Coordinates of C-alpha atoms (C1' of nucleotides) in Angstrom, one line a residue:
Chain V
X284 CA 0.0 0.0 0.0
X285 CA 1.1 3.1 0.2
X286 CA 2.3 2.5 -3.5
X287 CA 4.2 4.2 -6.0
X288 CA 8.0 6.0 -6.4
X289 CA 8.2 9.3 -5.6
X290 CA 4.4 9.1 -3.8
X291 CA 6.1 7.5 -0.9
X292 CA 8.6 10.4 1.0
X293 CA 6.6 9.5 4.0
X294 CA 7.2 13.1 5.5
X295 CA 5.1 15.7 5.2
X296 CA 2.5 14.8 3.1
X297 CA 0.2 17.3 3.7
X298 CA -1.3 18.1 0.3
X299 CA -2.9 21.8 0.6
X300 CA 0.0 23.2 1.9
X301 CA 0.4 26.3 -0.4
X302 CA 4.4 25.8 0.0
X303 CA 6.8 29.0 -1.1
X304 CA 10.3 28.7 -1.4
X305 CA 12.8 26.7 -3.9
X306 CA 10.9 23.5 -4.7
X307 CA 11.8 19.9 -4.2
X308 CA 14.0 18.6 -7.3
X309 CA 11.6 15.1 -7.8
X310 CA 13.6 14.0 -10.4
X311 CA 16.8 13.2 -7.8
X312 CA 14.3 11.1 -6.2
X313 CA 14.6 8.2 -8.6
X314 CA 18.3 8.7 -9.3
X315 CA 18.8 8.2 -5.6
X316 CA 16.6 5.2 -5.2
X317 CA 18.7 3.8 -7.7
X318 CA 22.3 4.7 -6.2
X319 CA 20.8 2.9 -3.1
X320 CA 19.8 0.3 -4.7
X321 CA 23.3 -0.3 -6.5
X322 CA 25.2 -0.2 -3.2
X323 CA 22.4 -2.7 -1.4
X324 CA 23.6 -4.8 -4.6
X325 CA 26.8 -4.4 -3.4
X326 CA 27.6 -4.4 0.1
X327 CA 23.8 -5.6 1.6
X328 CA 21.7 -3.8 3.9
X329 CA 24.1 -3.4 6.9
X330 CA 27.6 -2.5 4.8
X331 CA 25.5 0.3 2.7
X332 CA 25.5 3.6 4.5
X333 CA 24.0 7.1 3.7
X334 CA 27.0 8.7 2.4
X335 CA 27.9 6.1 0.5
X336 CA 24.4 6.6 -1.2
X337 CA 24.5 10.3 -1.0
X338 CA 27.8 10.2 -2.6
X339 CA 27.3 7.8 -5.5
X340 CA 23.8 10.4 -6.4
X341 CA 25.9 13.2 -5.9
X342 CA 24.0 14.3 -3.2
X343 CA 24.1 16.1 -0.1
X344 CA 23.2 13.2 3.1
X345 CA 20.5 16.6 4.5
X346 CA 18.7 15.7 1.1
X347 CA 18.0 12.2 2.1
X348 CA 16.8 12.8 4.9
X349 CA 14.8 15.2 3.4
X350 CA 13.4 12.5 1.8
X351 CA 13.2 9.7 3.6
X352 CA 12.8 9.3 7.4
X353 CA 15.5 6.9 8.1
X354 CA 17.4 4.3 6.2
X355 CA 15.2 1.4 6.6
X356 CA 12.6 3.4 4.7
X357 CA 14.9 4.6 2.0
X358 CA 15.8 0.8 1.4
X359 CA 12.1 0.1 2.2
X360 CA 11.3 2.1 -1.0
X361 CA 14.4 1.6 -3.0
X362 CA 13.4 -1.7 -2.9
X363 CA 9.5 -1.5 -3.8
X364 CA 10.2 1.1 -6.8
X365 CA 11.9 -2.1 -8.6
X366 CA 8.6 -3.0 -9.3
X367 CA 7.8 -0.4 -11.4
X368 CA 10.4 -1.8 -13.8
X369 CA 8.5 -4.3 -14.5
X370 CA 7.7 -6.6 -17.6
X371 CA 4.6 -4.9 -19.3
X372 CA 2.3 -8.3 -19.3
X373 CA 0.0 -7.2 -21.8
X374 CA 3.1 -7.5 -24.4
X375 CA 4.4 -10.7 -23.6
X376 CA 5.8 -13.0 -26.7
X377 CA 3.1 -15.5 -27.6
X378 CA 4.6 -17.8 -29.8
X379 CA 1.8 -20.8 -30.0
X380 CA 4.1 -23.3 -27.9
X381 CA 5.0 -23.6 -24.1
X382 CA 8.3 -24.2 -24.7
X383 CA 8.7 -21.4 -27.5
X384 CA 7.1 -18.6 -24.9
X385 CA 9.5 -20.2 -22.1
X386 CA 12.5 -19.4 -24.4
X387 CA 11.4 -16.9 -25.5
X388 CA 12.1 -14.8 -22.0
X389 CA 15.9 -16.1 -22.2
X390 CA 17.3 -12.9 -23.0
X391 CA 20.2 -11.3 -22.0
X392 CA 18.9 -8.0 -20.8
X393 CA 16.1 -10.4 -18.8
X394 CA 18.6 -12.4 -17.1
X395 CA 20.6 -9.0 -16.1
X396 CA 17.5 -7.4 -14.5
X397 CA 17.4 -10.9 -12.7
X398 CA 20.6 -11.4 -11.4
X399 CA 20.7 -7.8 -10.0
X400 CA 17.4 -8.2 -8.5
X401 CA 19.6 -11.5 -6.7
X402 CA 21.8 -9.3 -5.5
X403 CA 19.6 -7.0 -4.0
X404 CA 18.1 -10.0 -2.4
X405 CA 21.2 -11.3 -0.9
X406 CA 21.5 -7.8 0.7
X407 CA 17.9 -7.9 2.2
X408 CA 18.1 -11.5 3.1
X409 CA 19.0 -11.6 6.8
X410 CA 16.2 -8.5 7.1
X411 CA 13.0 -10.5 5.7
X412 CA 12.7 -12.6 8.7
X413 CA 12.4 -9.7 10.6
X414 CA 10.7 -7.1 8.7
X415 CA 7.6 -7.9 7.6
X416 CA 7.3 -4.9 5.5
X417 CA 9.9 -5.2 3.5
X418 CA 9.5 -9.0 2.8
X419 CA 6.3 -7.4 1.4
X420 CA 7.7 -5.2 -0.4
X421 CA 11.0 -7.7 -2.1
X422 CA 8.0 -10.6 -2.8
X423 CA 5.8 -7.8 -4.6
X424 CA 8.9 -6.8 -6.3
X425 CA 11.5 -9.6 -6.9
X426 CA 9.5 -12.5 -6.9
X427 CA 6.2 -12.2 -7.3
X428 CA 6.5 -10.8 -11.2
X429 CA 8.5 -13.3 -12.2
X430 CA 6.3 -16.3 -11.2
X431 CA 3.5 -13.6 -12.9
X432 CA 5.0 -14.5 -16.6
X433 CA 4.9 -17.8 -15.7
X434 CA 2.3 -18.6 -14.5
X435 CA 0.3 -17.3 -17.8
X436 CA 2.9 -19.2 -20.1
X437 CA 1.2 -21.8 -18.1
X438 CA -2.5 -21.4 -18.7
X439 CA -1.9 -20.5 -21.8
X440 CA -0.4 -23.9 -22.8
X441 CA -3.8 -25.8 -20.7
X442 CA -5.9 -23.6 -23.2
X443 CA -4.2 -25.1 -25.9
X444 CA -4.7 -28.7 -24.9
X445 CA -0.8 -28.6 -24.5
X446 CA -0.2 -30.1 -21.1
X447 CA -2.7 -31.4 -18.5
X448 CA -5.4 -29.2 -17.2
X449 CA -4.4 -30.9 -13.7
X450 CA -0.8 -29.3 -13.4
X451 CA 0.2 -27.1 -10.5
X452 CA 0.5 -24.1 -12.3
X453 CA 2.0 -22.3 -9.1
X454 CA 4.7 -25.2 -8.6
X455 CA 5.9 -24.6 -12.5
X456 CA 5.5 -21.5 -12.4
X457 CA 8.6 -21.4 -9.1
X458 CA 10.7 -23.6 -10.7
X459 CA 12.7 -20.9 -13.1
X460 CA 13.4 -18.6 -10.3
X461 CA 14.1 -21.3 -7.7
X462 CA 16.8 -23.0 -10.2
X463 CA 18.4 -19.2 -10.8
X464 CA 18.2 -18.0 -7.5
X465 CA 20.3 -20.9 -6.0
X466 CA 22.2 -21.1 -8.8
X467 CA 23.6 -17.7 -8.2
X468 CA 23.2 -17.4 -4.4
X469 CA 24.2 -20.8 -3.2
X470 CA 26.1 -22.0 -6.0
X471 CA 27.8 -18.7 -6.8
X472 CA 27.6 -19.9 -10.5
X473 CA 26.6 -17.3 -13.4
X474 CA 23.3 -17.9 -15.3
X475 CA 23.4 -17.6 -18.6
X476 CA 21.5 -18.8 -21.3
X477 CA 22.4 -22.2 -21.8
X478 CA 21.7 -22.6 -18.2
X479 CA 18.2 -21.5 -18.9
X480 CA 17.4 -23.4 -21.6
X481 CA 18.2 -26.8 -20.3
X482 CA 16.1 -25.9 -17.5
X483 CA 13.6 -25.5 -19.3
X484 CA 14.1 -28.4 -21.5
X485 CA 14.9 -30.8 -18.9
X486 CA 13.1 -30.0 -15.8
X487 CA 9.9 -27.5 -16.3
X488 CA 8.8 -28.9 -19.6
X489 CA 8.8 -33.0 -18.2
X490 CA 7.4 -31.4 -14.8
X491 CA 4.5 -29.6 -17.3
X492 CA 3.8 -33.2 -18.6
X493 CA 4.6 -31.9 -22.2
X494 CA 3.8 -34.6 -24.7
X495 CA 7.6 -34.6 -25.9
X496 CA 9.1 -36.8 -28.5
X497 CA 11.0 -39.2 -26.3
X498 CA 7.9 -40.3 -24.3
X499 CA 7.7 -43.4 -26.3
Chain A
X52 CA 41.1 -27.4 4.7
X53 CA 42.0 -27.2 7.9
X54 CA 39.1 -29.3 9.0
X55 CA 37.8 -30.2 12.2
X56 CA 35.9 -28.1 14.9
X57 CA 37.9 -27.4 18.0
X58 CA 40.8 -27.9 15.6
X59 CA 40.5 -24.5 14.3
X60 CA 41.2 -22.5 16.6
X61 CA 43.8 -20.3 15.2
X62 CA 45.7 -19.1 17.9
X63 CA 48.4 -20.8 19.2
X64 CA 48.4 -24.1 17.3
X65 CA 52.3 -25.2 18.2
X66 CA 51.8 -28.0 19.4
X67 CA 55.4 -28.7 21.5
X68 CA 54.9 -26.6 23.8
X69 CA 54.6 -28.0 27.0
X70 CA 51.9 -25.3 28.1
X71 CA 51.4 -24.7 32.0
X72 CA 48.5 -23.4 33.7
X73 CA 45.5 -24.7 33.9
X74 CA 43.6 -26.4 30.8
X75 CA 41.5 -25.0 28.3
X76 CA 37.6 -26.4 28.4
X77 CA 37.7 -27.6 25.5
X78 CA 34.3 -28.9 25.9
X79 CA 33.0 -25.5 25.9
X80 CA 33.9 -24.7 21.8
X81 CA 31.1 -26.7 20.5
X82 CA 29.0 -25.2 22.8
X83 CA 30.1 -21.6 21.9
X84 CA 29.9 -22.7 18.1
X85 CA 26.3 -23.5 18.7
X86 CA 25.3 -20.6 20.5
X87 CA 27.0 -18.6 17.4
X88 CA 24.8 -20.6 14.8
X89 CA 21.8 -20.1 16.9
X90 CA 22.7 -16.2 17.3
X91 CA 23.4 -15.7 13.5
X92 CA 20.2 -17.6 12.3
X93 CA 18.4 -15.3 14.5
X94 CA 19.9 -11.9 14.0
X95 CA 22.3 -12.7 10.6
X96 CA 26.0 -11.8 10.6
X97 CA 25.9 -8.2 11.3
X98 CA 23.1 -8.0 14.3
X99 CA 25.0 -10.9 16.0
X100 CA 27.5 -9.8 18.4
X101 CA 29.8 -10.9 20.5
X102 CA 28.2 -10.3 23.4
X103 CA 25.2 -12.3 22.9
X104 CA 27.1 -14.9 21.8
X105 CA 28.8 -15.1 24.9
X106 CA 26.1 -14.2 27.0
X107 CA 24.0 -17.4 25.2
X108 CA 27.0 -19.8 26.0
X109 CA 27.1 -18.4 29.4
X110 CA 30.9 -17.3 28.5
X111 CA 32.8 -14.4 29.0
X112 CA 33.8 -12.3 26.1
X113 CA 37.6 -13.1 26.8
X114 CA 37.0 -17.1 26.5
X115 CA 35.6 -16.4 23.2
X116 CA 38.6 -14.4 22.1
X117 CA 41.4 -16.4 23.3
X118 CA 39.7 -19.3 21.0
X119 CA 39.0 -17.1 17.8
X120 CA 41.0 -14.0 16.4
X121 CA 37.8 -12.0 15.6
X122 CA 34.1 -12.4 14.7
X123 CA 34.8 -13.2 11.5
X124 CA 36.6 -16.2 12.1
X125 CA 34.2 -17.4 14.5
X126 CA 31.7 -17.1 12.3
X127 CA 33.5 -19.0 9.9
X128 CA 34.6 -21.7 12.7
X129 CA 30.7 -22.1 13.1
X130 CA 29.5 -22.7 9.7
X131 CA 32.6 -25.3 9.0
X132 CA 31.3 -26.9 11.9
X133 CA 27.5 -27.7 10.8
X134 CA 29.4 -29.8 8.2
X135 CA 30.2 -32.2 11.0
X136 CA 26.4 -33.3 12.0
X137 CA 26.2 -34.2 8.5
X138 CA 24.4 -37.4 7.4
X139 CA 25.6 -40.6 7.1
X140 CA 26.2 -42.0 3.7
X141 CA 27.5 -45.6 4.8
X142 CA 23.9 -45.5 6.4
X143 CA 21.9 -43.8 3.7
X144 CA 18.1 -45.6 3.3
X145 CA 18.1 -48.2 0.3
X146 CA 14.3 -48.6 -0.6
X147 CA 15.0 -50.5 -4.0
X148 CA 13.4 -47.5 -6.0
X149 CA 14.1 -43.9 -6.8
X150 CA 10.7 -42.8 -5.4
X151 CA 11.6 -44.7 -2.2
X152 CA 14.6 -43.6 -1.6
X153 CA 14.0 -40.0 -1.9
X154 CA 10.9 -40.0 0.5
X155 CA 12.7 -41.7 2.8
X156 CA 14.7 -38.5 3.4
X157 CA 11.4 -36.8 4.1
X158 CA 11.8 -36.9 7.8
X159 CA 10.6 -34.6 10.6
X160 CA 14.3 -34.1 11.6
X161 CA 15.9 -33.5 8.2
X162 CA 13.0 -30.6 7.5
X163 CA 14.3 -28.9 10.8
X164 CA 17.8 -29.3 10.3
X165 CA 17.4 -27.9 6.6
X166 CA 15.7 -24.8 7.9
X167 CA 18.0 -24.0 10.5
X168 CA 20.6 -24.4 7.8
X169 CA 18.7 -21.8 5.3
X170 CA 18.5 -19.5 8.6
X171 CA 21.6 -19.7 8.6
X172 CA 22.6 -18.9 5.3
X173 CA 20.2 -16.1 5.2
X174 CA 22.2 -14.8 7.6
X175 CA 25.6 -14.7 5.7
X176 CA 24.1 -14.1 2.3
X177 CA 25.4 -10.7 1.9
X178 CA 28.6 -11.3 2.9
X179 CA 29.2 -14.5 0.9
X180 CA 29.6 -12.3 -2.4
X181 CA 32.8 -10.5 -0.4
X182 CA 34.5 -14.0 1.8
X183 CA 35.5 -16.5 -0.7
X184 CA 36.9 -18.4 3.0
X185 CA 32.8 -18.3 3.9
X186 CA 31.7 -18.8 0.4
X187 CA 33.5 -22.3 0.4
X188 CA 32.4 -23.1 3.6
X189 CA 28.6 -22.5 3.5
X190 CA 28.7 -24.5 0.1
X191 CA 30.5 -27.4 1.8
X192 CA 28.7 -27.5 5.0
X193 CA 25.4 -26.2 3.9
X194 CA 24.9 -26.9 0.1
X195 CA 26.8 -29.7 -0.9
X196 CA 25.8 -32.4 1.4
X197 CA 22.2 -32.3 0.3
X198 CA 23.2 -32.0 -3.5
X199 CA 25.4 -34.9 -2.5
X200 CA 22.7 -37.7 -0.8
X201 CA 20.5 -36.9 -4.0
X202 CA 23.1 -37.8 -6.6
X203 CA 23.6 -41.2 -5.1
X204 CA 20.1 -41.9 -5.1
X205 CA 20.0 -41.1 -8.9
X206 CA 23.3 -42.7 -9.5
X207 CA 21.5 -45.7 -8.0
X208 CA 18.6 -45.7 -10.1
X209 CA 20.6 -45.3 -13.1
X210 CA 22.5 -48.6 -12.5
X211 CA 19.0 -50.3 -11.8
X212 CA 17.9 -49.2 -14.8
X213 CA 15.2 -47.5 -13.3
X214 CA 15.6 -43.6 -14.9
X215 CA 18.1 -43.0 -18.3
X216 CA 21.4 -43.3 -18.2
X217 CA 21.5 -39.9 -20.3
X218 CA 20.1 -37.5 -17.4
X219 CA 21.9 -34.8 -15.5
X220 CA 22.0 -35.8 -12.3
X221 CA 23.7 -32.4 -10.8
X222 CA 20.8 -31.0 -12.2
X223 CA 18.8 -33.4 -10.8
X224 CA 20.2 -33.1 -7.2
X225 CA 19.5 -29.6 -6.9
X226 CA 16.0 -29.4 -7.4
X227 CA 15.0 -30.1 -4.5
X228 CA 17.1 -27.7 -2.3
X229 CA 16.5 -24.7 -4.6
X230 CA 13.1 -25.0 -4.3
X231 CA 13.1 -25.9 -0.4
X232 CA 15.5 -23.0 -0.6
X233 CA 13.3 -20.7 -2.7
X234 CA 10.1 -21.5 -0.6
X235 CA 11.5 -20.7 2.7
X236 CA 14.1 -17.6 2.0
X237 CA 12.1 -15.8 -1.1
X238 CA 8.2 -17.1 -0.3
X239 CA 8.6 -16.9 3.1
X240 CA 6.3 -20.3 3.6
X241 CA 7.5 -23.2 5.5
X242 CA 8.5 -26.3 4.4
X243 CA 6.4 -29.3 5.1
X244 CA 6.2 -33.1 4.4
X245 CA 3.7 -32.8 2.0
X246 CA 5.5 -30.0 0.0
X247 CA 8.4 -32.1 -0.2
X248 CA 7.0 -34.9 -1.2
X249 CA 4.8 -33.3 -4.2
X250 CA 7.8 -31.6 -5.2
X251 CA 9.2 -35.0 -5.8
X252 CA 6.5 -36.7 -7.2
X253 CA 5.5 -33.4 -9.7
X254 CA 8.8 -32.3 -11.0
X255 CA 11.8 -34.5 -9.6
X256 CA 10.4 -38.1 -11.2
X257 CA 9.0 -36.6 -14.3
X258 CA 12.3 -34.6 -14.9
X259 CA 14.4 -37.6 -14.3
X260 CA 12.1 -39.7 -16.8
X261 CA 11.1 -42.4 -14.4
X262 CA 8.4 -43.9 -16.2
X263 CA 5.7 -43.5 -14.5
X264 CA 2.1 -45.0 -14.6
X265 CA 0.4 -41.4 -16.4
X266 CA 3.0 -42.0 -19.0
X267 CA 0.9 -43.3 -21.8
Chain X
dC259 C1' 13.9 42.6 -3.3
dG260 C1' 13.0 39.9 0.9
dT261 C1' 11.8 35.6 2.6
dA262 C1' 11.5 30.7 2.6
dT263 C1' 12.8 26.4 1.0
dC264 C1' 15.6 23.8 -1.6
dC265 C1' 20.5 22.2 -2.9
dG266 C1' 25.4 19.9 -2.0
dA267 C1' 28.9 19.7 1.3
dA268 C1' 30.9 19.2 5.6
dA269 C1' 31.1 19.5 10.7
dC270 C1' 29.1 17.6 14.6
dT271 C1' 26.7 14.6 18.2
dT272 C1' 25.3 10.2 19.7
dG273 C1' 25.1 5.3 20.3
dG274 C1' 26.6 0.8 19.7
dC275 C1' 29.8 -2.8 19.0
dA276 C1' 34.6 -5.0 18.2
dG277 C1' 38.3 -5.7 20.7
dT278 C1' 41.2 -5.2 25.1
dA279 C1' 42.2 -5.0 30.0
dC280 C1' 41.4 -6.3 34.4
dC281 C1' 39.1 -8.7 38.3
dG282 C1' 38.6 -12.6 41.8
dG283 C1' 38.5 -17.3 41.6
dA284 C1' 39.7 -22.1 39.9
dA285 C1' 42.8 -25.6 38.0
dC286 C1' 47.0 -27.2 36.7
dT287 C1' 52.4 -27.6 37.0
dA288 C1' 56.8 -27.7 39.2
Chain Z
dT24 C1' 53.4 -23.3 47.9
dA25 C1' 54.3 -20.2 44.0
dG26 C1' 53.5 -19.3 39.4
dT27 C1' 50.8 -19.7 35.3
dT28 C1' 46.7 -20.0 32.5
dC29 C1' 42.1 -20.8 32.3
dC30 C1' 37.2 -19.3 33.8
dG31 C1' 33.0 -15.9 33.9
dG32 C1' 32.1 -11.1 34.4
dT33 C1' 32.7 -6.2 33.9
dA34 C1' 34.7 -1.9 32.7
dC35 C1' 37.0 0.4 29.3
dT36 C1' 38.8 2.2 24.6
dG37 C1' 38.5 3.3 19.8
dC38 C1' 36.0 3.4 15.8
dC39 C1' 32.3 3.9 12.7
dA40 C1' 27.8 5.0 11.0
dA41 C1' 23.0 7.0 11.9
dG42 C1' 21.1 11.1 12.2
dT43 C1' 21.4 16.4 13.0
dT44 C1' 22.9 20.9 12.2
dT45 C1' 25.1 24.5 9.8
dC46 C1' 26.8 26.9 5.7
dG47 C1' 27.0 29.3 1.2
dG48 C1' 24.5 29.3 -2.8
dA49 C1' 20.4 28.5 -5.9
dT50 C1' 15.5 28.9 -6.9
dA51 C1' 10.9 30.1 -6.3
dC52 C1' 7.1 33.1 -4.5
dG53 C1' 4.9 37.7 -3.5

DNA sequence: CGTATCCGAAACTTGGCAGTACCGGAACTA
DNA sequence: TAGTTCCGGTACTGCCAAGTTTCGGATACG
């Protein structure tokens, strides 16, 4: 709730306020969320401070603050604007197969946004157990769209007659993002696109029940 | 390298010396290890201190530094050591099929031990991108062992004939943790039998092309 | 033009934690 | 018994980052 970028400086808020005097720059306020979120990337929640932030946006720390009421909310909302970023669903491929749509996502710029979104989640990690909000807000954000895509890949291909009607679509729909995820995190591997595609070859489309050539 | 739990401790490890005094408790550093694990799952690397560490083991802060050099390498010390309470596998379950074998591992006590493990390494995440040392030492006490009980279970089922030769079975063995992984860390849900076992019987079997009764 | 608010930059205050030093007491050695 | 090292506990030091304040300058309003 709450929602959107720049909507969120949680202080003053007031809306009638007539306000004189120089007027707040809004368009730092994404270029700051994203120098935050490229140190979070980098040194997690507890190694990123303000000044490292303030520095890398070439701003002054008084402006954050300005901004945002404490650090935990300027991650807080660093980390919910990534949603905005998202993957427009209404102009996703539709190639006629499962497995053509599923490839069809394995492209380089997608698996960048992915693996920095990993990072970011590496730096939040140890905070999601304890902070509800922003588990909200990394699920709504770094999770949640991706399993999105997915999951109407999925119904899609029931529609067709292409794979049973009785799948778990939710259980597919995980299976790219688990694979990725501890790929990178736990296995400290790259993902790249051969990665990808055998996953999706070997694992997703068998799971899917895909009536493949070599089920004789 | 290096191996063994008390074994570690860095300081002072000539060995000649015919040290006077009283003894070191040497029964105390698995207890101190412990209390760290417990401590990081909790609060992750960078809300543990020292003190609570201590103050869990009922130690003073001193004991705790003449054992380790620094937090760091108590940390470390503590996540080598989970390596130790790994399982068995002289005395690995041998149910005759694939299917068996894996449920069999579906045990109240594995589930709990596996969740404290991915507290655990929710807790280090962010620093595992910047220590190699812990890098290698979460994989070999918290990743590989898992990875490591499913490959001989497929490696079995090969030589029975049971799946094809031709399968990936790295691939194979990591389903399962990623997505126990990805449910607990990025879903926030918890891991029960039944997930488990309809993880197994929805994408594990299918993937490895056991052939099944629905294959028709 | 005067005032108020913004800006970036830097100085400053405060609190918390890593690491050290010390205490009285216990255990071991010579 | 004397000397040494351990123990748990506490007090202390030094550093670092969160958050505040101040400053000179810029921008908007009346």
């Amino acid at each position: 709730m709450e929602g959107s970028a720049t909507a969120m400086t949680q202080i003053e808020q007031a809306e009638g306020k007539p306000r004189l005097g120089r007027k707040r720059d809004l368009t730092r306020d994404p270029e700051i969320l994203a120098s935050a979120l490229d140190v979070l990337a980098e040194t997690g929640y507890d190694g990123m401070t303000i000044d490292m932030v303030a520095a890398r946006a070439k701003a002054g720390k008084a402006t954050l603050y300005r901004r945002w009421s404490s650090k935990a909310a300027l991650v807080l909302d660093a980390v919910a604007c990534m949603k905005s970023n998202e993957i427009d669903l209404e102009d996703l491929p539709d190639t006629g197969t499962l497995r053509g749509d599923l490839i069809a996502m394995v492209r380089t710029p997608t698996i960048r946004d992915g693996e920095r979104k990993l990072k970011v989640m590496a730096g939040i990690a140890s905070m999601i157990a304890r902070s509800p909000e922003l588990a909200a807000a990394a699920h709504e954000a770094l999770v949640e769209p991706r399993a999105t895509v997915n999951r109407i890949f999925f119904r899609r291909a029931i529609e067709r007659g292409e794979i049973p009607a009785g799948v778990d679509v939710d259980r597919l729909s995980i299976i790219s993002p688990a694979m990725v995820a501890y790929r990178v995190l736990m296995l400290g591997k790259p993902v790249d696109r051969e990665f990808l595609i055998s996953t999706i070859d070997e694992i997703i489309l068998p799971a899917a029940g895909v009536r493949s050539v070599d089920c004789r």
